[in-house]
mmCIF file of C-alpha atoms in Angstrom:
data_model
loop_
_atom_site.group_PDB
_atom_site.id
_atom_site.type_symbol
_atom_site.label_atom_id
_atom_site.label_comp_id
_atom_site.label_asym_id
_atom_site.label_seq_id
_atom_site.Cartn_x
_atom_site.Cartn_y
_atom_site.Cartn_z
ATOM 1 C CA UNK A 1 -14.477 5.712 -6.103
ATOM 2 C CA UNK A 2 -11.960 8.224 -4.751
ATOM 3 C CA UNK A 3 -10.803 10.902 -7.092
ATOM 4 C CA UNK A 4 -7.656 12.560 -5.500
ATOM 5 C CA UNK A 5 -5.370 15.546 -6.522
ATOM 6 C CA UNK A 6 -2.614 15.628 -4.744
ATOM 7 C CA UNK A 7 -1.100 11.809 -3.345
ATOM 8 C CA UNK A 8 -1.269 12.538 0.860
ATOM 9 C CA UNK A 9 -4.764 12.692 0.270
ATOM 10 C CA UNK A 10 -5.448 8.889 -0.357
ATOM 11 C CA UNK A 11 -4.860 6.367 2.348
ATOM 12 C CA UNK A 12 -6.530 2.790 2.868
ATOM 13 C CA UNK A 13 -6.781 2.916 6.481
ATOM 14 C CA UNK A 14 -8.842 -0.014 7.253
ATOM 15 C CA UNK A 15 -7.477 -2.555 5.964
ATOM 16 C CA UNK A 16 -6.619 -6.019 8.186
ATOM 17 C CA UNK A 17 -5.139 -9.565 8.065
ATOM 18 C CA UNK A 18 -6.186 -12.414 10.066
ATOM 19 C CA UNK A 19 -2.625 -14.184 11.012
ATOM 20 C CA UNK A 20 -4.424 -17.375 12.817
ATOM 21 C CA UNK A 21 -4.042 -19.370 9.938
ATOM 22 C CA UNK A 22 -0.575 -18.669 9.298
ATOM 23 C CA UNK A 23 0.555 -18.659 13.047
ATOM 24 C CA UNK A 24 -1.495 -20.378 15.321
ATOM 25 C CA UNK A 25 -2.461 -17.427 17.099
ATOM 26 C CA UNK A 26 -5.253 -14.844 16.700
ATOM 27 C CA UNK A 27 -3.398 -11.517 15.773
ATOM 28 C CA UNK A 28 -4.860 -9.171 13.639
ATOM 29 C CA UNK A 29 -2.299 -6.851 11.567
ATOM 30 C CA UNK A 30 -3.062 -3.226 10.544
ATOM 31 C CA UNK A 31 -1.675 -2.846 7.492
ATOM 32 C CA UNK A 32 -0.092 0.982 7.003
ATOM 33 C CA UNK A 33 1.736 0.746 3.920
ATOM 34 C CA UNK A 34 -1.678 1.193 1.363
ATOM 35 C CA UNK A 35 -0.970 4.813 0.519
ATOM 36 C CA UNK A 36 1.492 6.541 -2.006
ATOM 37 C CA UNK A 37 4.405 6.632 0.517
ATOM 38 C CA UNK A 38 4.179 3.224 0.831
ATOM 39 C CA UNK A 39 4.128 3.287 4.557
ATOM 40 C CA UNK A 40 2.571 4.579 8.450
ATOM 41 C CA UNK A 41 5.026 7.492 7.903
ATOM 42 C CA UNK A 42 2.540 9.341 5.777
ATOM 43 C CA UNK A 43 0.414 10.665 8.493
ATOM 44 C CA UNK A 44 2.818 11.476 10.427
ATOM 45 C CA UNK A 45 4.600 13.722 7.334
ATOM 46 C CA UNK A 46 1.864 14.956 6.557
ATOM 47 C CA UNK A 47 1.114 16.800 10.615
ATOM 48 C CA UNK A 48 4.157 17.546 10.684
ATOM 49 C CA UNK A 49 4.347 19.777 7.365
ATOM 50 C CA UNK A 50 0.711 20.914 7.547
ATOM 51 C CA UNK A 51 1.115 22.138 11.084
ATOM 52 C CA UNK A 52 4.416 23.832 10.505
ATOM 53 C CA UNK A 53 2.295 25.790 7.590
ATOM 54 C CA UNK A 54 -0.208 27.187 9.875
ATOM 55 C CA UNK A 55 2.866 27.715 12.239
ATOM 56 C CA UNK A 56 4.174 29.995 9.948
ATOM 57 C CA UNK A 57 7.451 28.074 9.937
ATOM 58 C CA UNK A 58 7.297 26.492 6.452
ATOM 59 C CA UNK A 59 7.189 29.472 3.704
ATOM 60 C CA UNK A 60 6.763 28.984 -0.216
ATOM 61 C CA UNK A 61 10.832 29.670 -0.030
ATOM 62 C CA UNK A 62 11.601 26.638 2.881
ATOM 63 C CA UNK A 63 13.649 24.027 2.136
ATOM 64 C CA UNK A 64 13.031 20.916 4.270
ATOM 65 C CA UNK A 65 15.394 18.893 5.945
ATOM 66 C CA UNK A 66 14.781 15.282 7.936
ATOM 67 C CA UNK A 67 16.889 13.070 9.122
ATOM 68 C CA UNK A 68 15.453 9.713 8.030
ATOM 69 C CA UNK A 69 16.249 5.856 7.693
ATOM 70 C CA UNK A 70 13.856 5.626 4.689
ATOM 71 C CA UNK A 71 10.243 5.616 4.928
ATOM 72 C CA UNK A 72 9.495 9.025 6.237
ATOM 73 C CA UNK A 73 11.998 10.508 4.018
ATOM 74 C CA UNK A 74 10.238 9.208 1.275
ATOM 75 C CA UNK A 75 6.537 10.567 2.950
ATOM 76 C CA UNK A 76 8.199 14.260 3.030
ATOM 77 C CA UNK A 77 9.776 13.387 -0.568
ATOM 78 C CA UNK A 78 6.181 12.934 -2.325
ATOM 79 C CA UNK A 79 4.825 15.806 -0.309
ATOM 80 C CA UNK A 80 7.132 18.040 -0.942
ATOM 81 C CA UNK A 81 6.999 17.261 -4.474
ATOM 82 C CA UNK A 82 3.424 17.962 -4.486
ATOM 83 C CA UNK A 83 3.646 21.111 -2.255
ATOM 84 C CA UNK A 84 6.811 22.599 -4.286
ATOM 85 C CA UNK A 85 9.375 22.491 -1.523
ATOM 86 C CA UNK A 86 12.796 20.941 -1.778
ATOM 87 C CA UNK A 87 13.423 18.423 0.181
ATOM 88 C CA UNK A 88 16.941 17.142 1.679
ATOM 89 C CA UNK A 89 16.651 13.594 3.456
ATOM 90 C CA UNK A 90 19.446 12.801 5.699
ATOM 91 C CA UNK A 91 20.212 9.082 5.798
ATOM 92 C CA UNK A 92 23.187 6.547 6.624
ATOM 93 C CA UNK A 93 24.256 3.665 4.914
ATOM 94 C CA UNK A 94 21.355 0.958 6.312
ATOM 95 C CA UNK A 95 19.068 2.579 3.995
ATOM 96 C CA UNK A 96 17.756 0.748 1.138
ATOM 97 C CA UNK A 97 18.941 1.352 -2.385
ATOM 98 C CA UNK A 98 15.628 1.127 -3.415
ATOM 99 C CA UNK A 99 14.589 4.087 -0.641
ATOM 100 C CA UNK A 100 17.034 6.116 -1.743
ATOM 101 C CA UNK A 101 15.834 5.869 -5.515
ATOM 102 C CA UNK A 102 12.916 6.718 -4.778
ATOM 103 C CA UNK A 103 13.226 10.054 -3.123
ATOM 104 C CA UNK A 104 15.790 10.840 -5.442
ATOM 105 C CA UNK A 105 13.060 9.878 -8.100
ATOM 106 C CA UNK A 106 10.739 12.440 -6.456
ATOM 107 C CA UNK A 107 12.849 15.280 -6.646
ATOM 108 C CA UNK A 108 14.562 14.703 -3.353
ATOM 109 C CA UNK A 109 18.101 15.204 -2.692
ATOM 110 C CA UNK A 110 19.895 12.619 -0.629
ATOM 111 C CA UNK A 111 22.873 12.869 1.491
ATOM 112 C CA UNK A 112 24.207 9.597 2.900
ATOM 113 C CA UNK A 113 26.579 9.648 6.579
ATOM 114 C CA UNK A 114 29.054 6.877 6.934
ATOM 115 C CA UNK A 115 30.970 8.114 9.854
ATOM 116 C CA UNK A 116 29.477 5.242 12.528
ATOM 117 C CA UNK A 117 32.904 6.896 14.816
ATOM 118 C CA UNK A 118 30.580 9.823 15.561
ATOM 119 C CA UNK A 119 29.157 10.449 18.978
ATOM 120 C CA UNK A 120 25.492 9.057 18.924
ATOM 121 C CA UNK A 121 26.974 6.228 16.350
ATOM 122 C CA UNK A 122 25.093 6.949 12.577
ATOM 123 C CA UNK A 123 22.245 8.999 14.159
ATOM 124 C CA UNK A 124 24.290 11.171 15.548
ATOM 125 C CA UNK A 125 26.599 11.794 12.729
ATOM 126 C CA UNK A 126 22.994 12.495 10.811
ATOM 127 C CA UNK A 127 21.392 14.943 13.175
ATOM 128 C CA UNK A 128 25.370 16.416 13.397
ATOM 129 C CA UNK A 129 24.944 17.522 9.212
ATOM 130 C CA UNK A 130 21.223 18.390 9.649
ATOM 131 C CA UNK A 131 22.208 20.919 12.433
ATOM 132 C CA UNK A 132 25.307 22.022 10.216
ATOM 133 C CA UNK A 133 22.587 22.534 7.331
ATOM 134 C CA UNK A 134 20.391 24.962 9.465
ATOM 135 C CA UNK A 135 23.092 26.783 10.634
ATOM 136 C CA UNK A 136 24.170 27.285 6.970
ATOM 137 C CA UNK A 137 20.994 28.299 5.488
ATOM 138 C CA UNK A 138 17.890 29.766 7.344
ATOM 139 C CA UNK A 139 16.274 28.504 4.211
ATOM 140 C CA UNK A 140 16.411 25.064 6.181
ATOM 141 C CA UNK A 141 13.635 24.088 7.837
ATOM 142 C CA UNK A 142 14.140 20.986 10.285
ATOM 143 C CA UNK A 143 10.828 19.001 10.992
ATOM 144 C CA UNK A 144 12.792 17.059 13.682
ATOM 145 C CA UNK A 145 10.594 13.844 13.732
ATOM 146 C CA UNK A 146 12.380 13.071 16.956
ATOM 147 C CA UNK A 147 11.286 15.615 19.142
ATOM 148 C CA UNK A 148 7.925 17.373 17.267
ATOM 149 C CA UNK A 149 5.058 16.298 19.073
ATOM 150 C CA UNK A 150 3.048 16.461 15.378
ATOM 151 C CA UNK A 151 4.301 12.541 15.232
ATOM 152 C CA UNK A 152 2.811 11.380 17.527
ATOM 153 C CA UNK A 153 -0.520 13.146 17.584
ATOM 154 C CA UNK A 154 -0.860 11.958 14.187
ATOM 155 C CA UNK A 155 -1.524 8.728 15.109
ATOM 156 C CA UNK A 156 -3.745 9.985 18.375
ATOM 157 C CA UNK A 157 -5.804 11.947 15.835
ATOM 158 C CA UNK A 158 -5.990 8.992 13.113
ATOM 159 C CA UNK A 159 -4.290 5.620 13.784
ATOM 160 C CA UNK A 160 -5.724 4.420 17.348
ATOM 161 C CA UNK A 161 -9.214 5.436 16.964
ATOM 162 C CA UNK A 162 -9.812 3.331 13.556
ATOM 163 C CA UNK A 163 -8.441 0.288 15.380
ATOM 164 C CA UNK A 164 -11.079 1.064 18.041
ATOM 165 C CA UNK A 165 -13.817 1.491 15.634
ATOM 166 C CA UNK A 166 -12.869 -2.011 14.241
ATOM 167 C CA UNK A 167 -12.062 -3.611 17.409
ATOM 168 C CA UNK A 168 -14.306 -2.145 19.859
ATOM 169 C CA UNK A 169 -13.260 -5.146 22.224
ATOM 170 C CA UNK A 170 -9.268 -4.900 21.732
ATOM 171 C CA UNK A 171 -7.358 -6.092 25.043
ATOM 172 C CA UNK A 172 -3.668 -6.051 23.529
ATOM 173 C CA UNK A 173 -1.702 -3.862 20.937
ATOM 174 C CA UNK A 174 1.714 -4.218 19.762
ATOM 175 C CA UNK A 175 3.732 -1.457 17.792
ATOM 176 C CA UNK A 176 7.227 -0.853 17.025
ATOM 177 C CA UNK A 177 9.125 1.538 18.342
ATOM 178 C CA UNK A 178 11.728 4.208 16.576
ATOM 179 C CA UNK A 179 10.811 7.852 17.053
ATOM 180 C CA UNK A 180 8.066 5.933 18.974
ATOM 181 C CA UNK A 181 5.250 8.607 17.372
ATOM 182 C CA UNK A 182 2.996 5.624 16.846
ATOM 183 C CA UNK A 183 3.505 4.331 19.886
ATOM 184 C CA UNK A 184 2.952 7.477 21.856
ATOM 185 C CA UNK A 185 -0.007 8.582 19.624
ATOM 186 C CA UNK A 186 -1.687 5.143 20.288
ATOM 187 C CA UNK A 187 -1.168 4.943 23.671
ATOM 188 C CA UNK A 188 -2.039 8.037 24.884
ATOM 189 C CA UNK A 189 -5.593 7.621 23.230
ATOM 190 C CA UNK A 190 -5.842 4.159 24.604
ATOM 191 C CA UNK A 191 -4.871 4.898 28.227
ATOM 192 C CA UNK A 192 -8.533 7.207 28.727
ATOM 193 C CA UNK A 193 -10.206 4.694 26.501
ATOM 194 C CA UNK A 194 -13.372 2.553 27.984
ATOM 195 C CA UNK A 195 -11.507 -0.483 28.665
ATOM 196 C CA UNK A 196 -8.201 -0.998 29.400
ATOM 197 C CA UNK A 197 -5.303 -2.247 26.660
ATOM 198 C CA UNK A 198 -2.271 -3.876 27.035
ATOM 199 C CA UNK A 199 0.439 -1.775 25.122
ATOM 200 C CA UNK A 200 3.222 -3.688 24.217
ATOM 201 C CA UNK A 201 5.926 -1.819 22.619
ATOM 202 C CA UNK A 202 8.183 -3.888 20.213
ATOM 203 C CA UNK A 203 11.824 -2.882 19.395
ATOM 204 C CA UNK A 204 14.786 -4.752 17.718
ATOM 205 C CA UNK A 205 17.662 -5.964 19.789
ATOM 206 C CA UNK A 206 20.691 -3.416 19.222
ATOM 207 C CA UNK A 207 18.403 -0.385 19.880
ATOM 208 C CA UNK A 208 19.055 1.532 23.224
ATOM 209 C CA UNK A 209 15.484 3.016 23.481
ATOM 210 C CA UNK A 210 14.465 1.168 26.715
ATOM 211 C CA UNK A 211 18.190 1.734 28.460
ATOM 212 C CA UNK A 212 19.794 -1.442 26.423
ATOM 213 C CA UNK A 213 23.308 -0.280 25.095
ATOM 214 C CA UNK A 214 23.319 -0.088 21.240
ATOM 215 C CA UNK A 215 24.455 -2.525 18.956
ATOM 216 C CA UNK A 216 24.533 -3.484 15.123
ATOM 217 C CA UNK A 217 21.509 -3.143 13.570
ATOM 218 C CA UNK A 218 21.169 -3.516 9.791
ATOM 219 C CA UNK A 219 17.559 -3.287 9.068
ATOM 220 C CA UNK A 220 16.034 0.131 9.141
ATOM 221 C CA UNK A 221 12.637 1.593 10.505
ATOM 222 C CA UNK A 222 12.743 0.045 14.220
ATOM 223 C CA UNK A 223 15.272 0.936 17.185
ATOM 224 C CA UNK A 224 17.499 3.967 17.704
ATOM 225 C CA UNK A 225 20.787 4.032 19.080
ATOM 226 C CA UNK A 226 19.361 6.586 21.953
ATOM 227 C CA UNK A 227 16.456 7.349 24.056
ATOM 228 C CA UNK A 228 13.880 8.938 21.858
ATOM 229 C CA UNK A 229 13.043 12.808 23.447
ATOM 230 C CA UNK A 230 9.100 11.242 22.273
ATOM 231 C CA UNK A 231 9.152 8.501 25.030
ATOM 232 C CA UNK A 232 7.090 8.240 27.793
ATOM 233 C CA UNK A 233 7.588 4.448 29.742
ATOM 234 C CA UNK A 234 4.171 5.579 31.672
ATOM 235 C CA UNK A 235 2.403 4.556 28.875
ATOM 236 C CA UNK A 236 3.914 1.418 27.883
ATOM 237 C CA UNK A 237 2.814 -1.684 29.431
ATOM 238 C CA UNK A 238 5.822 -4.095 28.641
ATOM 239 C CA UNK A 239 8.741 -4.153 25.869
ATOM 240 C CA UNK A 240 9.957 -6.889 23.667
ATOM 241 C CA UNK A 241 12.908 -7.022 21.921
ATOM 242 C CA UNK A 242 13.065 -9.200 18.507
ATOM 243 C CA UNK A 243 16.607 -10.398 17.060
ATOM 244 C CA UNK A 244 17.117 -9.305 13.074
ATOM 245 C CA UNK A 245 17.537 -12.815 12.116
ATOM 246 C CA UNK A 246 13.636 -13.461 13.969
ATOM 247 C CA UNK A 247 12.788 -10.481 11.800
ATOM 248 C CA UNK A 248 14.603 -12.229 8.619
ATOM 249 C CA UNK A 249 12.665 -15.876 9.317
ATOM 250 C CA UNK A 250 9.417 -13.692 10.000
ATOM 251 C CA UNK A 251 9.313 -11.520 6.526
ATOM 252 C CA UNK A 252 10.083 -14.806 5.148
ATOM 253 C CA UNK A 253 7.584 -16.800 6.400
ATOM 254 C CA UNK A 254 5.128 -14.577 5.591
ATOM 255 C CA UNK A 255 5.952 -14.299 2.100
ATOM 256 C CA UNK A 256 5.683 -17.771 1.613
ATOM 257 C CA UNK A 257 2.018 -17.635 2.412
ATOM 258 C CA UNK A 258 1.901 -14.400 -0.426
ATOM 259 C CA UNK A 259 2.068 -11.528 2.255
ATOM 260 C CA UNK A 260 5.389 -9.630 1.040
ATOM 261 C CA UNK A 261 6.066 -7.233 4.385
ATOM 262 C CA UNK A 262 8.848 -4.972 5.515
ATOM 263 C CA UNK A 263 10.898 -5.581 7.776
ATOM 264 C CA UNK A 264 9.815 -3.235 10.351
ATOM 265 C CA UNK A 265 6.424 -5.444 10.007
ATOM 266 C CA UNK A 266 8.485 -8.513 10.108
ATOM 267 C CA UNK A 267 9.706 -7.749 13.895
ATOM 268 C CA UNK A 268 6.302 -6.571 15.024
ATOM 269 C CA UNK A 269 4.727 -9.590 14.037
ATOM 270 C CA UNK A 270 7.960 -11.717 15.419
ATOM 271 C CA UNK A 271 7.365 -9.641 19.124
ATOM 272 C CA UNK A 272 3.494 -10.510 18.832
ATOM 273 C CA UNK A 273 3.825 -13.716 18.373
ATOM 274 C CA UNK A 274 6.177 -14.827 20.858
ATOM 275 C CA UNK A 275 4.304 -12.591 23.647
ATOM 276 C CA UNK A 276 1.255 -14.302 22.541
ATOM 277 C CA UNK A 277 2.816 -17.543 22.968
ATOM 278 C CA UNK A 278 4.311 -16.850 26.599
ATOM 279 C CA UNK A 279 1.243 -14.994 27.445
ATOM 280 C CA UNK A 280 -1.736 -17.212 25.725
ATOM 281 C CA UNK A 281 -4.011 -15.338 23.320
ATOM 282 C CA UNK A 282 -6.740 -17.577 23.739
ATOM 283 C CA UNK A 283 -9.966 -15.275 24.351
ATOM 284 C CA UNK A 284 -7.634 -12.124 23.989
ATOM 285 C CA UNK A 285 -8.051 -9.940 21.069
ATOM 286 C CA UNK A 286 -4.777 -8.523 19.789
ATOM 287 C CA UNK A 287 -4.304 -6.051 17.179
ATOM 288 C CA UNK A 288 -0.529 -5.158 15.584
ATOM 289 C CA UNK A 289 0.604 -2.566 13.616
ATOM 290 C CA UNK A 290 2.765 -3.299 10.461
ATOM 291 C CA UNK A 291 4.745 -0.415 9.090
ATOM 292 C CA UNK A 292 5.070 -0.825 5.337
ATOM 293 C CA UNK A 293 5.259 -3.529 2.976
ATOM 294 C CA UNK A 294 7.909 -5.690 1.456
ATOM 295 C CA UNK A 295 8.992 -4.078 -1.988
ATOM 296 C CA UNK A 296 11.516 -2.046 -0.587
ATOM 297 C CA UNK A 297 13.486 -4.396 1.321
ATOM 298 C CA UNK A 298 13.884 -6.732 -2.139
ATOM 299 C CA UNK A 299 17.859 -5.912 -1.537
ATOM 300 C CA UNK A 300 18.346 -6.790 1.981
ATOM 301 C CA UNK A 301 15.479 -8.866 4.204
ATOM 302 C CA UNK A 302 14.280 -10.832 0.689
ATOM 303 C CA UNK A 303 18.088 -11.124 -1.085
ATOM 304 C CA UNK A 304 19.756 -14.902 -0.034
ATOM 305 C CA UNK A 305 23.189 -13.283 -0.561
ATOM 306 C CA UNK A 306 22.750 -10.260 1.921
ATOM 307 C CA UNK A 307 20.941 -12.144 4.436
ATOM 308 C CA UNK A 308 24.104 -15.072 4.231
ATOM 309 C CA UNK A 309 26.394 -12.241 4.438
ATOM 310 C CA UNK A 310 24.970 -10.445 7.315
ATOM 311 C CA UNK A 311 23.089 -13.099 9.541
ATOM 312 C CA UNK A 312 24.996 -16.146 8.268
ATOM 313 C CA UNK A 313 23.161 -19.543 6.855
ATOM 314 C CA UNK A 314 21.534 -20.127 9.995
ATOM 315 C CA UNK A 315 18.789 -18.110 9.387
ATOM 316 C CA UNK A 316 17.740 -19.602 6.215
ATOM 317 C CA UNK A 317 17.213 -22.681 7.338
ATOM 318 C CA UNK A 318 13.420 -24.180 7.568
ATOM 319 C CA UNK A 319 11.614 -21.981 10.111
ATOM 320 C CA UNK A 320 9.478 -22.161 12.625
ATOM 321 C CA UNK A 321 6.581 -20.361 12.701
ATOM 322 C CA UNK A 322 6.457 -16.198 13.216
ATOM 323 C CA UNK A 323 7.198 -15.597 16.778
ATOM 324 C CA UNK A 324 10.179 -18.132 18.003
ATOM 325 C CA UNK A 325 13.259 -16.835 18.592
ATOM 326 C CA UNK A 326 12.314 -13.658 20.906
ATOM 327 C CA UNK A 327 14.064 -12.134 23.586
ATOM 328 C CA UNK A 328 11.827 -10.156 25.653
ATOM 329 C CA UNK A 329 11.847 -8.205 28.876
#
């Protein structure tokens, strides 16, 4: 029985589900969001604040600043609160109510950008008042989840080498791609692994982070609207790119058969399932990682009325199953 003190401290790491049944194909998905954060962004919150304490650069006084869609503004929110730092999450108007609550809920304050007109579209108008912040207060410490290479040796350190301990025969992972910290943690531990694995890097159409010019995206977690300073192509295999209303028909698939997963999730799976289908998995083992769960996109990727307004009727239409739908490159 664990017995924890502060909330970082707990996370189920090895948990998996078997998507055969549900999809046809053998896929099994890694399921991040069993910890108090709700989501993969807890390891990576927690490097990045523990190593900018034994930096130095985090004092009892700091106040931290991120620039965040949602989930890893809600990691730094319940680890701040436990630490005693104040926290400042910069988001935009694509995060979730319920996100928002919940840092604010933790003691978190929230500033939401709207200006889209800003160079760098929403992201840029966020990292624009993070930067004004800093300059304002030396108080302000920026964790800068874009460019601190604590992401992504989070998952180096943690997230690839329990999927090898499970799947000491894995030929093929898929992960989706933001900061890409995951995906750069995971692949660099792969690539001097003792077998070679595919890495397949999944990322919603609209996002410019393999050179595609950025577009609407409504669903947060996946995709940025530029090149991520984390990115290195020479570890990335191949790229798919999933449509929102794939991601839409995926979440909602899988709900039906009692798995309630985020949307982020919803386009990994979507991207693994149409590569395996174009590929054939037969004989292959493939692993995915999904993000967070489902509670937090009740508002949006689960609410008929948003998903009509957005995406139009189309997508709620009887589905096919997780996977169709796919462009890919």
């Amino acid at each position: 029985m664990p017995v924890i003190t502060v909330p970082h401290a707990f996370n189920e790491e090895d948990l998996y589900v078997d998507l055969a049944p549900m999809s046809g194909h053998r896929l099994f998905l890694k399921c991040e969001g069993f910890n108090f954060a709700g989501s993969i962004k807890l390891k990576a919150a927690t490097e990045m604040v523990e190593s900018a304490e034994r930096s130095g650069t985090l004092k009892r006084d700091s106040i931290l600043v991120e620039s965040s869609s949602g989930n890893l503004g809600v990691a730094l929110s319940m680890i701040a609160a436990s630490k005693g730092y104040r926290f400042v999450c910069v988001t935009d108007s694509r995060c979730n109510l319920t996100t928002r609550l919940m840092m604010e809920a933790l003691g978190s304050q929230v500033h939401v950008v709207s200006d889209e007109g800003a160079a760098g579209g929403l992201l840029g108008a966020r990292l624009a008042y993070v930067r004004a912040l800093c300059a304002s207060d030396d108080r302000h410490v920026w964790l800068s989840q874009y460019t601190n290479p604590d992401n992504w040796k989070a998952h180096y350190f943690r997230t690839a080498p329990a999927i090898a301990r499970w799947f000491p025969q894995l030929d093929v992972l898929f992960v989706g791609v933001g900061t890409t910290g995951t995906l750069m943690g995971c692949a660099r531990w792969f690539r001097a692994w003792h077998r070679p694995v595919r890495i397949v890097a999944v990322d919603s159409v609209g996002s410019a982070i393999f050179g595609d010019p950025p577009g609407r995206r409504m669903i947060p977690g996946l995709g940025m609207s530029v090149r991520p300073p984390l990115l290195d192509e020479g570890y990335v295999d191949e790229a798919v790119r999933v449509e929102e209303a794939d991601t839409i028909r995926t979440c909602r698939s899988l709900a039906r058969r009692g798995f309630l997963f985020g949307g982020s999730t919803g386009t990994v799976v979507s991207g693994a399932m149409s590569w395996l289908s174009r590929h054939g998995g037969r004989g292959l083992t493939p692993v995915a990682i999904a993000p967070d769960l489902g509670e937090r996109y009740l508002d949006t990727v689960y609410q008929t009325n948003w998903v009509q307004g957005v995406y139009g009727d189309d997508v709620l239409e009887p589905q096919a199953p997780p996977g169709r739908g796919v462009s890919a490159s």
